[in-house]
């Protein structure tokens, strides 16, 4: 399941974040890549634990935990602290699949990467190229969202960032370990939850809502891992 989550940050917030990113010092993006990914990764990144990355990451997590669309789709159990990257002219990241397990620097906690996310801090007109391409059931999906918007997709997906040919592409990325490991099961639960929410708004007293809600939670109880 590939899902667009709009407006995690508003225009004013995005401008402040981008101004700070433009003024900070960057490191080689390969510092957090696995052995195979490092061969394909050509970008810049804020080191783990960088004060600006921690500040932006904390704000992101706070927004996500209060975002009904993310909570319903991801059913999050653990989140790897968001990382911040920059692709300038020539920067790219060839096709790869993210490492199955990530461990934040200085932590004993491990996160299984069920879901990958990218939050854009640059608008599409700010740079040429730089599309996030994700291989899914329906073919190759090309993603280039407005600043402040986020895309959520399975961590098992083959994906890449196309070369940037003009400007700079700033973004945050992170991984989520879901309460439900299988993408197909999460997608079914998300569709059911969305239908329940719509029915609750349209016909709040419909007797089938109780049965549907019970079925949702019984499926969640069957599939959840804690």
CSV table of C-alpha atoms in Angstrom, one decimal:
chain,number,residue,atom,x,y,z
A,1,UNK,CA,0.0,0.0,0.0
A,2,UNK,CA,1.3,3.4,-1.1
A,3,UNK,CA,-0.3,6.3,0.8
A,4,UNK,CA,-0.1,10.1,0.5
A,5,UNK,CA,-0.4,12.0,3.8
A,6,UNK,CA,-0.8,15.7,3.0
A,7,UNK,CA,0.0,18.8,5.1
A,8,UNK,CA,2.1,17.3,7.9
A,9,UNK,CA,3.8,20.8,8.1
A,10,UNK,CA,2.2,24.0,6.9
A,11,UNK,CA,3.9,26.5,4.5
A,12,UNK,CA,5.3,28.7,7.2
A,13,UNK,CA,6.8,25.8,9.0
A,14,UNK,CA,8.3,24.3,5.9
A,15,UNK,CA,10.0,27.6,5.0
A,16,UNK,CA,11.6,27.8,8.5
A,17,UNK,CA,12.8,24.2,8.3
A,18,UNK,CA,14.2,24.7,4.8
A,19,UNK,CA,16.0,27.9,5.8
A,20,UNK,CA,17.7,26.1,8.7
A,21,UNK,CA,18.6,23.2,6.4
A,22,UNK,CA,20.2,25.5,3.8
A,23,UNK,CA,22.5,27.0,6.5
A,24,UNK,CA,23.6,23.8,8.2
A,25,UNK,CA,26.6,21.5,7.5
A,26,UNK,CA,26.1,18.2,5.8
A,27,UNK,CA,27.8,14.8,5.8
A,28,UNK,CA,28.1,12.1,3.2
A,29,UNK,CA,24.8,10.2,3.1
A,30,UNK,CA,26.5,6.8,3.0
A,31,UNK,CA,27.1,7.0,6.8
A,32,UNK,CA,23.8,5.3,7.5
A,33,UNK,CA,23.7,3.0,4.4
A,34,UNK,CA,24.1,-0.7,4.4
A,35,UNK,CA,26.9,-2.4,2.4
A,36,UNK,CA,24.9,-2.8,-0.8
A,37,UNK,CA,23.0,0.5,-0.5
A,38,UNK,CA,26.2,2.5,0.0
A,39,UNK,CA,27.2,1.5,-3.5
A,40,UNK,CA,24.1,3.2,-4.9
A,41,UNK,CA,23.7,6.2,-2.5
A,42,UNK,CA,25.0,9.6,-3.6
A,43,UNK,CA,23.5,12.3,-1.4
A,44,UNK,CA,24.1,14.4,1.7
A,45,UNK,CA,22.7,13.7,5.2
A,46,UNK,CA,22.6,15.2,8.7
A,47,UNK,CA,24.4,12.8,11.0
A,48,UNK,CA,22.3,10.8,13.5
A,49,UNK,CA,22.0,12.9,16.7
A,50,UNK,CA,22.5,16.2,14.9
A,51,UNK,CA,20.6,18.8,16.9
A,52,UNK,CA,18.6,20.0,13.9
A,53,UNK,CA,17.7,16.5,12.8
A,54,UNK,CA,16.5,15.7,16.4
A,55,UNK,CA,14.4,18.9,16.5
A,56,UNK,CA,12.8,18.3,13.1
A,57,UNK,CA,12.3,14.6,13.9
A,58,UNK,CA,10.7,15.2,17.3
A,59,UNK,CA,8.2,17.6,15.6
A,60,UNK,CA,7.5,15.0,12.9
A,61,UNK,CA,6.8,12.2,15.4
A,62,UNK,CA,4.5,14.5,17.4
A,63,UNK,CA,2.5,15.3,14.2
A,64,UNK,CA,2.4,11.7,13.1
A,65,UNK,CA,1.0,10.4,16.4
A,66,UNK,CA,-1.9,12.8,16.1
A,67,UNK,CA,-2.5,12.1,12.4
A,68,UNK,CA,-5.5,9.7,12.0
A,69,UNK,CA,-4.5,8.7,8.5
A,70,UNK,CA,-1.0,7.7,9.5
A,71,UNK,CA,-2.2,5.9,12.7
A,72,UNK,CA,-4.8,4.0,10.8
A,73,UNK,CA,-2.5,3.0,7.9
A,74,UNK,CA,0.7,2.3,9.8
A,75,UNK,CA,-0.6,1.0,13.1
A,76,UNK,CA,2.8,2.0,14.5
A,77,UNK,CA,4.6,0.1,17.3
A,78,UNK,CA,8.1,1.7,17.0
A,79,UNK,CA,9.5,4.5,14.8
A,80,UNK,CA,13.1,4.9,13.9
A,81,UNK,CA,14.1,8.5,14.6
A,82,UNK,CA,13.7,10.5,11.4
A,83,UNK,CA,16.8,11.3,9.3
A,84,UNK,CA,17.3,14.3,7.1
A,85,UNK,CA,18.8,14.2,3.6
A,86,UNK,CA,19.7,16.5,0.7
A,87,UNK,CA,20.1,15.8,-3.0
A,88,UNK,CA,21.9,18.5,-5.0
A,89,UNK,CA,22.7,18.4,-8.7
A,90,UNK,CA,23.9,15.0,-9.6
A,91,UNK,CA,22.7,13.5,-6.3
A,92,UNK,CA,20.7,10.2,-6.6
A,93,UNK,CA,20.1,6.9,-4.9
A,94,UNK,CA,19.9,3.9,-7.2
A,95,UNK,CA,17.3,1.0,-6.8
A,96,UNK,CA,17.5,-0.7,-3.4
A,97,UNK,CA,15.5,-2.3,-0.6
A,98,UNK,CA,15.9,-0.9,2.9
A,99,UNK,CA,17.6,-2.9,5.5
A,100,UNK,CA,15.1,-5.2,7.3
A,101,UNK,CA,16.2,-4.0,10.8
A,102,UNK,CA,17.6,-0.7,11.9
A,103,UNK,CA,19.1,0.3,15.3
A,104,UNK,CA,19.3,4.0,16.2
A,105,UNK,CA,22.8,5.1,17.1
A,106,UNK,CA,23.4,4.8,20.8
A,107,UNK,CA,20.2,2.8,21.5
A,108,UNK,CA,19.7,-0.9,22.3
A,109,UNK,CA,16.2,-0.7,20.6
A,110,UNK,CA,15.8,-2.3,17.2
A,111,UNK,CA,13.2,-1.4,14.7
A,112,UNK,CA,11.9,-3.8,12.0
A,113,UNK,CA,11.3,-1.7,8.9
A,114,UNK,CA,7.8,-2.7,7.9
A,115,UNK,CA,7.1,0.8,6.4
A,116,UNK,CA,9.2,3.4,4.8
A,117,UNK,CA,8.3,7.1,4.7
A,118,UNK,CA,9.6,10.2,3.0
A,119,UNK,CA,8.5,13.7,4.0
A,120,UNK,CA,9.3,16.4,1.4
A,121,UNK,CA,10.7,19.8,2.4
A,122,UNK,CA,11.2,21.1,-1.1
A,123,UNK,CA,8.4,21.8,-3.6
A,124,UNK,CA,8.4,20.1,-7.0
A,125,UNK,CA,9.2,23.4,-8.8
A,126,UNK,CA,12.3,23.9,-6.6
A,127,UNK,CA,14.2,21.1,-8.3
A,128,UNK,CA,14.3,19.0,-11.5
A,129,UNK,CA,14.5,15.3,-11.2
A,130,UNK,CA,14.7,13.8,-7.7
A,131,UNK,CA,11.5,11.8,-8.0
A,132,UNK,CA,11.0,8.9,-5.6
A,133,UNK,CA,10.2,5.8,-7.7
A,134,UNK,CA,8.6,2.9,-5.9
A,135,UNK,CA,8.0,-0.5,-7.5
A,136,UNK,CA,4.6,-1.9,-6.3
A,137,UNK,CA,1.9,-4.2,-7.4
A,138,UNK,CA,0.7,-1.8,-10.1
A,139,UNK,CA,4.1,-1.0,-11.5
A,140,UNK,CA,6.5,1.8,-11.0
A,141,UNK,CA,5.0,4.7,-9.0
A,142,UNK,CA,6.7,8.1,-9.3
A,143,UNK,CA,6.3,10.4,-6.3
A,144,UNK,CA,7.2,14.1,-6.1
A,145,UNK,CA,5.0,15.8,-3.5
A,146,UNK,CA,4.5,19.3,-2.2
A,147,UNK,CA,6.6,20.5,0.7
A,148,UNK,CA,5.1,19.4,3.9
A,149,UNK,CA,3.5,16.2,2.4
A,150,UNK,CA,4.6,12.7,3.1
A,151,UNK,CA,4.4,9.3,1.4
A,152,UNK,CA,4.1,6.0,3.2
A,153,UNK,CA,5.0,2.7,1.5
A,154,UNK,CA,6.0,-0.9,2.3
A,155,UNK,CA,9.7,-1.3,3.5
A,156,UNK,CA,9.9,-4.4,1.2
A,157,UNK,CA,9.5,-2.2,-1.9
A,158,UNK,CA,12.3,-1.8,-4.4
A,159,UNK,CA,12.7,2.0,-4.8
A,160,UNK,CA,15.1,4.8,-5.8
A,161,UNK,CA,15.6,8.5,-6.0
A,162,UNK,CA,16.2,9.8,-9.5
A,163,UNK,CA,19.2,12.1,-10.1
A,164,UNK,CA,18.6,15.8,-9.3
A,165,UNK,CA,19.5,17.9,-12.3
A,166,UNK,CA,18.7,21.4,-10.9
A,167,UNK,CA,18.2,22.8,-7.4
A,168,UNK,CA,18.1,20.9,-4.2
A,169,UNK,CA,15.7,18.3,-2.8
A,170,UNK,CA,15.4,18.4,1.0
A,171,UNK,CA,13.5,15.6,2.8
A,172,UNK,CA,13.1,13.6,5.9
A,173,UNK,CA,12.9,9.8,5.9
A,174,UNK,CA,12.3,7.2,8.6
A,175,UNK,CA,11.0,3.6,9.2
A,176,UNK,CA,8.0,2.3,11.2
A,177,UNK,CA,7.6,-1.1,12.8
A,178,UNK,CA,3.9,-1.8,12.7
A,179,UNK,CA,1.8,-3.8,15.1
A,180,UNK,CA,0.8,-5.7,12.0
A,181,UNK,CA,3.8,-7.1,10.0
A,182,UNK,CA,2.1,-8.0,6.7
A,183,UNK,CA,1.3,-5.2,4.2
A,184,UNK,CA,-1.8,-6.9,2.8
A,185,UNK,CA,-3.3,-7.3,6.3
A,186,UNK,CA,-2.5,-3.6,7.1
A,187,UNK,CA,-4.1,-2.5,3.8
A,188,UNK,CA,-7.3,-4.5,4.6
A,189,UNK,CA,-7.5,-3.0,8.1
A,190,UNK,CA,-7.0,0.5,6.7
A,191,UNK,CA,-9.7,0.1,4.1
A,192,UNK,CA,-12.1,-1.3,6.8
A,193,UNK,CA,-11.3,1.5,9.3
A,194,UNK,CA,-11.7,4.1,6.6
A,195,UNK,CA,-15.2,2.7,5.7
A,196,UNK,CA,-16.2,2.6,9.4
A,197,UNK,CA,-15.1,6.3,9.8
A,198,UNK,CA,-17.1,7.3,6.7
A,199,UNK,CA,-20.2,5.4,7.9
A,200,UNK,CA,-19.9,6.9,11.3
A,201,UNK,CA,-20.0,10.4,9.8
A,202,UNK,CA,-22.8,9.6,7.3
A,203,UNK,CA,-25.1,7.2,9.3
A,204,UNK,CA,-23.9,7.3,12.9
A,205,UNK,CA,-26.8,5.2,14.2
A,206,UNK,CA,-26.6,2.4,11.6
A,207,UNK,CA,-26.8,-0.9,13.5
A,208,UNK,CA,-24.1,-2.5,11.2
A,209,UNK,CA,-21.5,-0.2,12.6
A,210,UNK,CA,-21.2,-2.1,15.8
A,211,UNK,CA,-20.7,-5.4,13.9
A,212,UNK,CA,-18.2,-3.8,11.5
A,213,UNK,CA,-16.2,-2.3,14.4
A,214,UNK,CA,-16.2,-5.6,16.2
A,215,UNK,CA,-14.9,-7.4,13.1
A,216,UNK,CA,-12.2,-4.8,12.7
A,217,UNK,CA,-10.9,-5.3,16.2
A,218,UNK,CA,-11.2,-9.1,16.0
A,219,UNK,CA,-9.0,-9.0,12.9
A,220,UNK,CA,-6.6,-6.7,14.6
A,221,UNK,CA,-6.5,-9.0,17.6
A,222,UNK,CA,-5.7,-11.9,15.3
A,223,UNK,CA,-2.9,-10.2,13.4
A,224,UNK,CA,-1.2,-7.9,15.9
A,225,UNK,CA,2.3,-8.5,17.2
A,226,UNK,CA,3.4,-6.9,20.4
